[in-house]
Short mmCIF file of C-alpha atoms in Angstrom, two decimals:
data_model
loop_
_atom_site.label_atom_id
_atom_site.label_comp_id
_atom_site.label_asym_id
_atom_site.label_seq_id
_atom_site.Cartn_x
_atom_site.Cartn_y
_atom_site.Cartn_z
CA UNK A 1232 185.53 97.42 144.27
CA UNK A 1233 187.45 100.50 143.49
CA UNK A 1234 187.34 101.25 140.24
CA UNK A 1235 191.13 102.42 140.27
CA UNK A 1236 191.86 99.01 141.44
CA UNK A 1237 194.35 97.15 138.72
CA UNK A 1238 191.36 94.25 137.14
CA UNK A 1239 192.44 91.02 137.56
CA UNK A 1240 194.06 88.91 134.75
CA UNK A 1241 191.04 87.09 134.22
CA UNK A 1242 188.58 89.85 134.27
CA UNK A 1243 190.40 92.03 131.70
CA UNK A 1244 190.84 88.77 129.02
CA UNK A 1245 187.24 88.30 129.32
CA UNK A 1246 186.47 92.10 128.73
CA UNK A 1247 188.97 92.16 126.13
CA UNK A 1248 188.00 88.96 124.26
CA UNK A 1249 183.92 90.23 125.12
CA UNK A 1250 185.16 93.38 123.19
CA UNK A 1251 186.81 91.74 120.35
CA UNK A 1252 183.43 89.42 119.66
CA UNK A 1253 181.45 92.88 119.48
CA UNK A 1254 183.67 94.21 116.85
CA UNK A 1255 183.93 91.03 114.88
CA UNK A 1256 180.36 91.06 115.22
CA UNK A 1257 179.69 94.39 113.98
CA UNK A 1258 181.77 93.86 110.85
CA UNK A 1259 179.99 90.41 109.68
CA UNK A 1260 176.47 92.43 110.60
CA UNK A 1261 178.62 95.52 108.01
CA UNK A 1262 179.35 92.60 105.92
CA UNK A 1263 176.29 90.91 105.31
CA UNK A 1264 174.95 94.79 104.27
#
């Protein structure tokens, strides 16, 4: 797959909602400090 290639829909809401659990995860983990 070339990587200049537009993602598909559902590729970049998984990535996006993937990236959104890290950060929500990383600020409970900040919270819980």
């Amino acid at each position: 797959m070339n990587p200049m290639d537009p993602l598909p829909p559902m590729v970049a809401i998984a990535i996006l909602e993937h990236r959104t659990d890290t950060v929500a995860l990383s600020r409970l983990q900040d919270a819980g400090d």
